[in-house]
Amino acid sequence: MVIKNAVYLTSAASAAQILKGETPEIAVVGRSNVGKSSFINLITANNKLARTSKEPGRTRLINYFSVNSGEFNFVDLPGYGFARVSDAEKKKWAEMMEAYFRTSASLRNVFLLLDIRRDVSGDDVTMINYLYHFNIPFTVICTKSDKLSRSAAMDRRRKIAQSVKIGADNVIVSSALTKQGKADILQRIDEILSFGGEDNGAEGGEDE
Ligand SMILES: Nc1nc2c(ncn2[C@@H]2O[C@H](COP(=O)(O)OP(=O)(O)O)[C@@H](O)[C@H]2O)c(=O)[nH]1
Ligand SMILES: [Mg+2]
């Protein structure tokens, strides 16, 4: 996969605004501040495409980015696990996510981002259970590998893989700073798009 161009397409603020077109989608999920926007910028080689923030929890919308003039859309989903949100906001978030997973027929894969330094949280596990529930294939990507030495990063990768019950080889280690993992992720996108839409459930989690 060579990314030739990537542009902001649109945002959905409510279930009714979720796109229902035929362009394949790859969605990015993870807790607030895990590096979702930075990840999209890394892969699309556009530092200004998805807004990144030092202040967690600011992305409340579903943001769509069109890659290679309609080849696929990157979908930046609202983050979870932000402490200072009201129950009403949490409920709204859950409704949006459910609406997205239930109605996005063109969704091909979810990139689940996990901070390589942190243990897998209850919210992460809830997200993984969601994905299994909706039969959505996903790819686990550990972010911010530049924060650790190479050997510490490999240790953390093994631990995280164990917690989410997939093989360590299926966990991609990445850094928006050093660009580690970028080539693997581009290759993964190629694989995902070449599956086509023929059987959207079979690759779930890529386990073992
Ligand atoms: N060192 C390092 N910092 C990162 C990396 N990815 C994101 N960040 C930082 O983490 C913070 C949150 O990133 P952002 O992309 O906005 O996270 P989001 O809330 O998941 O979209 C920002 O300060 C980023 O600069 C990375 O790979 N390495
Ligand atoms: Mg963001």
PDB file of C-alpha atoms and ligand atoms in Angstrom:
ATOM      1  CA  MET A   1       0.000   0.000   0.000  1.00  0.00           C
ATOM      2  CA  VAL A   2       1.348   3.359  -1.036  1.00  0.00           C
ATOM      3  CA  ILE A   3      -0.586   6.271   0.424  1.00  0.00           C
ATOM      4  CA  LYS A   4      -0.679   8.911  -2.276  1.00  0.00           C
ATOM      5  CA  ASN A   5      -3.129  11.254  -0.625  1.00  0.00           C
ATOM      6  CA  ALA A   6      -5.363  11.547   2.392  1.00  0.00           C
ATOM      7  CA  VAL A   7      -7.966  14.205   3.088  1.00  0.00           C
ATOM      8  CA  TYR A   8     -10.500  14.916   5.794  1.00  0.00           C
ATOM      9  CA  LEU A   9     -13.885  13.753   4.543  1.00  0.00           C
ATOM     10  CA  THR A  10     -16.542  14.426   7.171  1.00  0.00           C
ATOM     11  CA  SER A  11     -17.527  13.940  10.807  1.00  0.00           C
ATOM     12  CA  ALA A  12     -20.507  12.235  12.382  1.00  0.00           C
ATOM     13  CA  ALA A  13     -21.870  13.727  15.587  1.00  0.00           C
ATOM     14  CA  SER A  14     -24.853  11.402  15.824  1.00  0.00           C
ATOM     15  CA  ALA A  15     -25.882   7.932  14.699  1.00  0.00           C
ATOM     16  CA  ALA A  16     -27.864   9.398  11.803  1.00  0.00           C
ATOM     17  CA  GLN A  17     -24.681  10.930  10.350  1.00  0.00           C
ATOM     18  CA  ILE A  18     -22.722   7.652  10.166  1.00  0.00           C
ATOM     19  CA  LEU A  19     -21.701   6.974   6.557  1.00  0.00           C
ATOM     20  CA  LYS A  20     -23.385   4.114   4.780  1.00  0.00           C
ATOM     21  CA  GLY A  21     -21.421   4.126   1.536  1.00  0.00           C
ATOM     22  CA  GLU A  22     -19.420   1.350  -0.109  1.00  0.00           C
ATOM     23  CA  THR A  23     -15.924   2.678   0.468  1.00  0.00           C
ATOM     24  CA  PRO A  24     -14.074   0.148   2.657  1.00  0.00           C
ATOM     25  CA  GLU A  25     -13.403   1.429   6.160  1.00  0.00           C
ATOM     26  CA  ILE A  26     -10.641   0.805   8.666  1.00  0.00           C
ATOM     27  CA  ALA A  27     -11.550   2.173  12.080  1.00  0.00           C
ATOM     28  CA  VAL A  28      -9.102   3.187  14.797  1.00  0.00           C
ATOM     29  CA  VAL A  29     -10.148   2.706  18.427  1.00  0.00           C
ATOM     30  CA  GLY A  30      -8.491   2.979  21.807  1.00  0.00           C
ATOM     31  CA  ARG A  31      -8.498   4.965  24.986  1.00  0.00           C
ATOM     32  CA  SER A  32      -8.181   8.724  24.868  1.00  0.00           C
ATOM     33  CA  ASN A  33      -4.578   9.807  24.436  1.00  0.00           C
ATOM     34  CA  VAL A  34      -3.371   6.382  23.227  1.00  0.00           C
ATOM     35  CA  GLY A  35      -2.272   8.003  19.967  1.00  0.00           C
ATOM     36  CA  LYS A  36      -5.136   7.407  17.504  1.00  0.00           C
ATOM     37  CA  SER A  37      -4.828  10.742  15.728  1.00  0.00           C
ATOM     38  CA  SER A  38      -1.023  10.540  15.679  1.00  0.00           C
ATOM     39  CA  PHE A  39      -1.326   7.033  14.243  1.00  0.00           C
ATOM     40  CA  ILE A  40      -3.541   8.199  11.373  1.00  0.00           C
ATOM     41  CA  ASN A  41      -1.108  11.021  10.702  1.00  0.00           C
ATOM     42  CA  LEU A  42       1.805   8.567  10.708  1.00  0.00           C
ATOM     43  CA  ILE A  43       0.192   6.177   8.249  1.00  0.00           C
ATOM     44  CA  THR A  44      -1.029   8.900   5.917  1.00  0.00           C
ATOM     45  CA  ALA A  45       2.256  10.852   6.249  1.00  0.00           C
ATOM     46  CA  ASN A  46       0.256  13.971   6.988  1.00  0.00           C
ATOM     47  CA  ASN A  47       1.039  15.620  10.295  1.00  0.00           C
ATOM     48  CA  LYS A  48      -1.973  17.856  10.206  1.00  0.00           C
ATOM     49  CA  LEU A  49      -4.677  15.468   9.026  1.00  0.00           C
ATOM     50  CA  ALA A  50      -6.132  14.158  12.276  1.00  0.00           C
ATOM     51  CA  ARG A  51      -5.822  16.673  15.061  1.00  0.00           C
ATOM     52  CA  THR A  52      -3.578  15.459  17.881  1.00  0.00           C
ATOM     53  CA  SER A  53      -3.849  16.750  21.371  1.00  0.00           C
ATOM     54  CA  LYS A  54      -1.947  16.665  24.650  1.00  0.00           C
ATOM     55  CA  GLU A  55      -5.293  17.047  26.369  1.00  0.00           C
ATOM     56  CA  PRO A  56      -7.047  13.678  26.389  1.00  0.00           C
ATOM     57  CA  GLY A  57     -10.676  13.152  25.520  1.00  0.00           C
ATOM     58  CA  ARG A  58     -11.272  15.919  23.058  1.00  0.00           C
ATOM     59  CA  THR A  59     -12.336  13.840  20.095  1.00  0.00           C
ATOM     60  CA  ARG A  60     -16.083  13.337  20.537  1.00  0.00           C
ATOM     61  CA  LEU A  61     -16.917  12.897  16.886  1.00  0.00           C
ATOM     62  CA  ILE A  62     -16.469  10.066  14.429  1.00  0.00           C
ATOM     63  CA  ASN A  63     -14.005  11.546  11.937  1.00  0.00           C
ATOM     64  CA  TYR A  64     -13.640  10.139   8.427  1.00  0.00           C
ATOM     65  CA  PHE A  65     -10.499  10.511   6.323  1.00  0.00           C
ATOM     66  CA  SER A  66     -10.465   9.509   2.678  1.00  0.00           C
ATOM     67  CA  VAL A  67      -7.276   7.774   1.516  1.00  0.00           C
ATOM     68  CA  ASN A  68      -6.107   7.561  -2.114  1.00  0.00           C
ATOM     69  CA  SER A  69      -9.194   9.267  -3.519  1.00  0.00           C
ATOM     70  CA  GLY A  70     -11.683   6.720  -2.214  1.00  0.00           C
ATOM     71  CA  GLU A  71      -9.564   3.553  -1.942  1.00  0.00           C
ATOM     72  CA  PHE A  72     -10.528   3.333   1.715  1.00  0.00           C
ATOM     73  CA  ASN A  73     -11.544   5.529   4.640  1.00  0.00           C
ATOM     74  CA  PHE A  74      -9.739   5.782   7.947  1.00  0.00           C
ATOM     75  CA  VAL A  75     -12.295   6.283  10.703  1.00  0.00           C
ATOM     76  CA  ASP A  76     -11.095   7.945  13.912  1.00  0.00           C
ATOM     77  CA  LEU A  77     -13.549   6.794  16.593  1.00  0.00           C
ATOM     78  CA  PRO A  78     -14.039   8.667  19.863  1.00  0.00           C
ATOM     79  CA  GLY A  79     -11.685   7.496  22.614  1.00  0.00           C
ATOM     80  CA  TYR A  80     -12.724   5.832  25.846  1.00  0.00           C
ATOM     81  CA  GLY A  81     -11.412   5.586  29.385  1.00  0.00           C
ATOM     82  CA  PHE A  82     -11.290   9.307  30.019  1.00  0.00           C
ATOM     83  CA  ALA A  83     -11.864   9.778  33.760  1.00  0.00           C
ATOM     84  CA  ARG A  84     -13.603  13.123  33.742  1.00  0.00           C
ATOM     85  CA  VAL A  85     -16.731  12.288  31.754  1.00  0.00           C
ATOM     86  CA  SER A  86     -20.271  12.212  33.035  1.00  0.00           C
ATOM     87  CA  ASP A  87     -22.442   9.107  32.891  1.00  0.00           C
ATOM     88  CA  ALA A  88     -24.584  10.858  30.268  1.00  0.00           C
ATOM     89  CA  GLU A  89     -21.511  11.335  28.076  1.00  0.00           C
ATOM     90  CA  LYS A  90     -20.440   7.722  28.573  1.00  0.00           C
ATOM     91  CA  LYS A  91     -23.898   6.595  27.517  1.00  0.00           C
ATOM     92  CA  LYS A  92     -23.770   8.795  24.427  1.00  0.00           C
ATOM     93  CA  TRP A  93     -20.347   7.373  23.566  1.00  0.00           C
ATOM     94  CA  ALA A  94     -21.584   3.774  23.919  1.00  0.00           C
ATOM     95  CA  GLU A  95     -24.624   4.504  21.745  1.00  0.00           C
ATOM     96  CA  MET A  96     -22.443   6.038  19.025  1.00  0.00           C
ATOM     97  CA  MET A  97     -20.029   3.116  19.034  1.00  0.00           C
ATOM     98  CA  GLU A  98     -22.822   0.589  18.924  1.00  0.00           C
ATOM     99  CA  ALA A  99     -24.517   2.456  16.087  1.00  0.00           C
ATOM    100  CA  TYR A 100     -21.218   2.603  14.218  1.00  0.00           C
ATOM    101  CA  PHE A 101     -20.464  -1.115  14.571  1.00  0.00           C
ATOM    102  CA  ARG A 102     -24.031  -2.129  13.835  1.00  0.00           C
ATOM    103  CA  THR A 103     -24.532  -0.013  10.715  1.00  0.00           C
ATOM    104  CA  SER A 104     -21.112   0.224   9.071  1.00  0.00           C
ATOM    105  CA  ALA A 105     -21.383  -2.547   6.511  1.00  0.00           C
ATOM    106  CA  SER A 106     -18.178  -1.390   4.784  1.00  0.00           C
ATOM    107  CA  LEU A 107     -16.081  -1.753   7.938  1.00  0.00           C
ATOM    108  CA  ARG A 108     -13.256  -4.174   7.104  1.00  0.00           C
ATOM    109  CA  ASN A 109     -11.086  -4.106  10.193  1.00  0.00           C
ATOM    110  CA  VAL A 110     -10.616  -2.285  13.470  1.00  0.00           C
ATOM    111  CA  PHE A 111      -7.176  -1.167  14.554  1.00  0.00           C
ATOM    112  CA  LEU A 112      -7.225  -1.453  18.341  1.00  0.00           C
ATOM    113  CA  LEU A 113      -4.524   0.787  19.755  1.00  0.00           C
ATOM    114  CA  LEU A 114      -2.955   0.013  23.140  1.00  0.00           C
ATOM    115  CA  ASP A 115      -0.233   2.054  24.849  1.00  0.00           C
ATOM    116  CA  ILE A 116       2.777  -0.265  25.031  1.00  0.00           C
ATOM    117  CA  ARG A 117       3.592   0.940  28.562  1.00  0.00           C
ATOM    118  CA  ARG A 118       0.160   0.308  30.071  1.00  0.00           C
ATOM    119  CA  ASP A 119      -1.615  -2.836  31.112  1.00  0.00           C
ATOM    120  CA  VAL A 120      -4.752  -3.661  29.178  1.00  0.00           C
ATOM    121  CA  SER A 121      -7.650  -1.886  30.917  1.00  0.00           C
ATOM    122  CA  GLY A 122     -11.201  -2.985  31.640  1.00  0.00           C
ATOM    123  CA  ASP A 123     -12.361  -0.568  28.947  1.00  0.00           C
ATOM    124  CA  ASP A 124      -9.996  -2.195  26.437  1.00  0.00           C
ATOM    125  CA  VAL A 125     -11.399  -5.623  27.289  1.00  0.00           C
ATOM    126  CA  THR A 126     -14.950  -4.286  26.913  1.00  0.00           C
ATOM    127  CA  MET A 127     -13.975  -2.988  23.458  1.00  0.00           C
ATOM    128  CA  ILE A 128     -12.505  -6.363  22.455  1.00  0.00           C
ATOM    129  CA  ASN A 129     -15.684  -8.108  23.635  1.00  0.00           C
ATOM    130  CA  TYR A 130     -17.702  -5.625  21.553  1.00  0.00           C
ATOM    131  CA  LEU A 131     -15.647  -6.516  18.494  1.00  0.00           C
ATOM    132  CA  TYR A 132     -16.145 -10.238  19.011  1.00  0.00           C
ATOM    133  CA  HIS A 133     -19.843  -9.636  19.654  1.00  0.00           C
ATOM    134  CA  PHE A 134     -20.245  -7.798  16.332  1.00  0.00           C
ATOM    135  CA  ASN A 135     -17.932 -10.265  14.571  1.00  0.00           C
ATOM    136  CA  ILE A 136     -15.542  -7.554  13.477  1.00  0.00           C
ATOM    137  CA  PRO A 137     -11.954  -8.546  12.647  1.00  0.00           C
ATOM    138  CA  PHE A 138      -9.363  -6.478  14.454  1.00  0.00           C
ATOM    139  CA  THR A 139      -5.643  -5.835  14.604  1.00  0.00           C
ATOM    140  CA  VAL A 140      -3.847  -4.990  17.859  1.00  0.00           C
ATOM    141  CA  ILE A 141      -1.294  -2.201  17.590  1.00  0.00           C
ATOM    142  CA  CYS A 142       0.903  -1.057  20.482  1.00  0.00           C
ATOM    143  CA  THR A 143       1.694   2.656  20.321  1.00  0.00           C
ATOM    144  CA  LYS A 144       4.510   4.832  21.685  1.00  0.00           C
ATOM    145  CA  SER A 145       7.230   2.159  21.429  1.00  0.00           C
ATOM    146  CA  ASP A 146       9.806   4.983  21.428  1.00  0.00           C
ATOM    147  CA  LYS A 147       9.123   5.384  25.154  1.00  0.00           C
ATOM    148  CA  LEU A 148      10.806   2.021  25.883  1.00  0.00           C
ATOM    149  CA  SER A 149      14.029   0.269  25.009  1.00  0.00           C
ATOM    150  CA  ARG A 150      13.756  -2.325  22.275  1.00  0.00           C
ATOM    151  CA  SER A 151      13.926  -5.265  24.688  1.00  0.00           C
ATOM    152  CA  ALA A 152      11.436  -3.711  27.122  1.00  0.00           C
ATOM    153  CA  ALA A 153       9.088  -3.102  24.179  1.00  0.00           C
ATOM    154  CA  MET A 154       9.305  -6.773  23.160  1.00  0.00           C
ATOM    155  CA  ASP A 155       8.525  -7.815  26.764  1.00  0.00           C
ATOM    156  CA  ARG A 156       5.509  -5.532  26.881  1.00  0.00           C
ATOM    157  CA  ARG A 157       4.320  -6.827  23.521  1.00  0.00           C
ATOM    158  CA  ARG A 158       4.377 -10.397  24.847  1.00  0.00           C
ATOM    159  CA  LYS A 159       2.468  -9.386  28.004  1.00  0.00           C
ATOM    160  CA  ILE A 160      -0.172  -7.443  26.098  1.00  0.00           C
ATOM    161  CA  ALA A 161      -0.640 -10.269  23.591  1.00  0.00           C
ATOM    162  CA  GLN A 162      -1.186 -12.667  26.506  1.00  0.00           C
ATOM    163  CA  SER A 163      -3.774 -10.385  28.122  1.00  0.00           C
ATOM    164  CA  VAL A 164      -5.805 -10.140  24.931  1.00  0.00           C
ATOM    165  CA  LYS A 165      -5.257 -13.835  24.135  1.00  0.00           C
ATOM    166  CA  ILE A 166      -3.608 -13.504  20.739  1.00  0.00           C
ATOM    167  CA  GLY A 167      -0.165 -14.497  19.521  1.00  0.00           C
ATOM    168  CA  ALA A 168       2.615 -11.926  20.080  1.00  0.00           C
ATOM    169  CA  ASP A 169       3.429 -12.124  16.344  1.00  0.00           C
ATOM    170  CA  ASN A 170       0.001 -10.651  15.639  1.00  0.00           C
ATOM    171  CA  VAL A 171       0.678  -7.549  17.698  1.00  0.00           C
ATOM    172  CA  ILE A 172       2.229  -4.710  15.724  1.00  0.00           C
ATOM    173  CA  VAL A 173       4.550  -2.388  17.641  1.00  0.00           C
ATOM    174  CA  SER A 174       4.521   1.199  16.437  1.00  0.00           C
ATOM    175  CA  SER A 175       5.757   4.697  17.119  1.00  0.00           C
ATOM    176  CA  ALA A 176       4.540   7.912  15.580  1.00  0.00           C
ATOM    177  CA  LEU A 177       7.905   9.391  16.505  1.00  0.00           C
ATOM    178  CA  THR A 178      10.345   6.854  15.020  1.00  0.00           C
ATOM    179  CA  LYS A 179       7.837   5.472  12.455  1.00  0.00           C
ATOM    180  CA  GLN A 180       8.477   1.952  13.761  1.00  0.00           C
ATOM    181  CA  GLY A 181       5.809  -0.437  12.487  1.00  0.00           C
ATOM    182  CA  LYS A 182       4.672   1.757   9.611  1.00  0.00           C
ATOM    183  CA  ALA A 183       5.702  -0.702   6.879  1.00  0.00           C
ATOM    184  CA  ASP A 184       3.982  -3.585   8.703  1.00  0.00           C
ATOM    185  CA  ILE A 185       0.807  -1.557   9.065  1.00  0.00           C
ATOM    186  CA  LEU A 186       0.752  -0.586   5.386  1.00  0.00           C
ATOM    187  CA  GLN A 187       1.147  -4.264   4.512  1.00  0.00           C
ATOM    188  CA  ARG A 188      -1.650  -5.151   6.908  1.00  0.00           C
ATOM    189  CA  ILE A 189      -3.898  -2.595   5.179  1.00  0.00           C
ATOM    190  CA  ASP A 190      -3.136  -4.282   1.846  1.00  0.00           C
ATOM    191  CA  GLU A 191      -4.144  -7.654   3.290  1.00  0.00           C
ATOM    192  CA  ILE A 192      -7.320  -6.226   4.808  1.00  0.00           C
ATOM    193  CA  LEU A 193      -8.437  -4.547   1.595  1.00  0.00           C
ATOM    194  CA  SER A 194      -7.647  -7.623  -0.489  1.00  0.00           C
ATOM    195  CA  PHE A 195      -9.947  -9.769   1.683  1.00  0.00           C
ATOM    196  CA  GLY A 196     -12.718  -7.760   0.071  1.00  0.00           C
ATOM    197  CA  GLY A 197     -16.062  -7.816   1.784  1.00  0.00           C
ATOM    198  CA  GLU A 198     -16.838 -11.434   1.043  1.00  0.00           C
ATOM    199  CA  ASP A 199     -16.559 -12.730   4.598  1.00  0.00           C
ATOM    200  CA  ASN A 200     -16.179 -10.014   7.113  1.00  0.00           C
ATOM    201  CA  GLY A 201     -16.134 -12.208  10.189  1.00  0.00           C
ATOM    202  CA  ALA A 202     -13.627 -14.930   9.507  1.00  0.00           C
ATOM    203  CA  GLU A 203     -10.394 -13.167  10.390  1.00  0.00           C
ATOM    204  CA  GLY A 204     -11.539 -12.051  13.840  1.00  0.00           C
ATOM    205  CA  GLY A 205      -8.610 -11.068  15.999  1.00  0.00           C
ATOM    206  CA  GLU A 206      -6.180 -13.062  13.903  1.00  0.00           C
ATOM    207  CA  ASP A 207      -5.649 -15.344  16.858  1.00  0.00           C
ATOM    208  CA  GLU A 208      -3.036 -18.067  16.535  1.00  0.00           C
TER     209      GLU A 208
HETATM  210  N1  LIG B   1       6.368   9.566  22.267  1.00  0.00           N
HETATM  211  C1  LIG B   1       5.251   9.361  21.570  1.00  0.00           C
HETATM  212  N2  LIG B   1       4.180  10.150  21.778  1.00  0.00           N
HETATM  213  C2  LIG B   1       3.046   9.911  21.063  1.00  0.00           C
HETATM  214  C3  LIG B   1       2.975   8.861  20.098  1.00  0.00           C
HETATM  215  N3  LIG B   1       1.725   8.864  19.571  1.00  0.00           N
HETATM  216  C4  LIG B   1       1.054   9.871  20.181  1.00  0.00           C
HETATM  217  N4  LIG B   1       1.845  10.511  21.077  1.00  0.00           N
HETATM  218  C5  LIG B   1       1.458  11.657  21.948  1.00  0.00           C
HETATM  219  O1  LIG B   1       0.367  11.273  22.786  1.00  0.00           O
HETATM  220  C6  LIG B   1      -0.573  12.345  22.925  1.00  0.00           C
HETATM  221  C7  LIG B   1      -1.943  11.900  22.438  1.00  0.00           C
HETATM  222  O2  LIG B   1      -1.895  11.605  21.049  1.00  0.00           O
HETATM  223  P1  LIG B   1      -3.201  11.647  20.141  1.00  0.00           P
HETATM  224  O3  LIG B   1      -2.780  11.164  18.802  1.00  0.00           O
HETATM  225  O4  LIG B   1      -3.860  12.977  20.228  1.00  0.00           O
HETATM  226  O5  LIG B   1      -4.103  10.541  20.894  1.00  0.00           O
HETATM  227  P2  LIG B   1      -5.670  10.203  20.703  1.00  0.00           P
HETATM  228  O6  LIG B   1      -6.385  10.881  21.831  1.00  0.00           O
HETATM  229  O7  LIG B   1      -5.757   8.719  20.859  1.00  0.00           O
HETATM  230  O8  LIG B   1      -6.077  10.666  19.341  1.00  0.00           O
HETATM  231  C8  LIG B   1       0.002  13.509  22.119  1.00  0.00           C
HETATM  232  O9  LIG B   1       0.716  14.338  23.004  1.00  0.00           O
HETATM  233  C9  LIG B   1       0.933  12.827  21.125  1.00  0.00           C
HETATM  234  O10 LIG B   1       1.991  13.661  20.709  1.00  0.00           O
HETATM  235  C10 LIG B   1       4.159   8.055  19.890  1.00  0.00           C
HETATM  236  O11 LIG B   1       4.198   7.108  19.090  1.00  0.00           O
HETATM  237  N5  LIG B   1       5.248   8.358  20.644  1.00  0.00           N
HETATM  238 MG    MG B   2      -7.535  11.943  18.669  1.00  0.00          MG
END
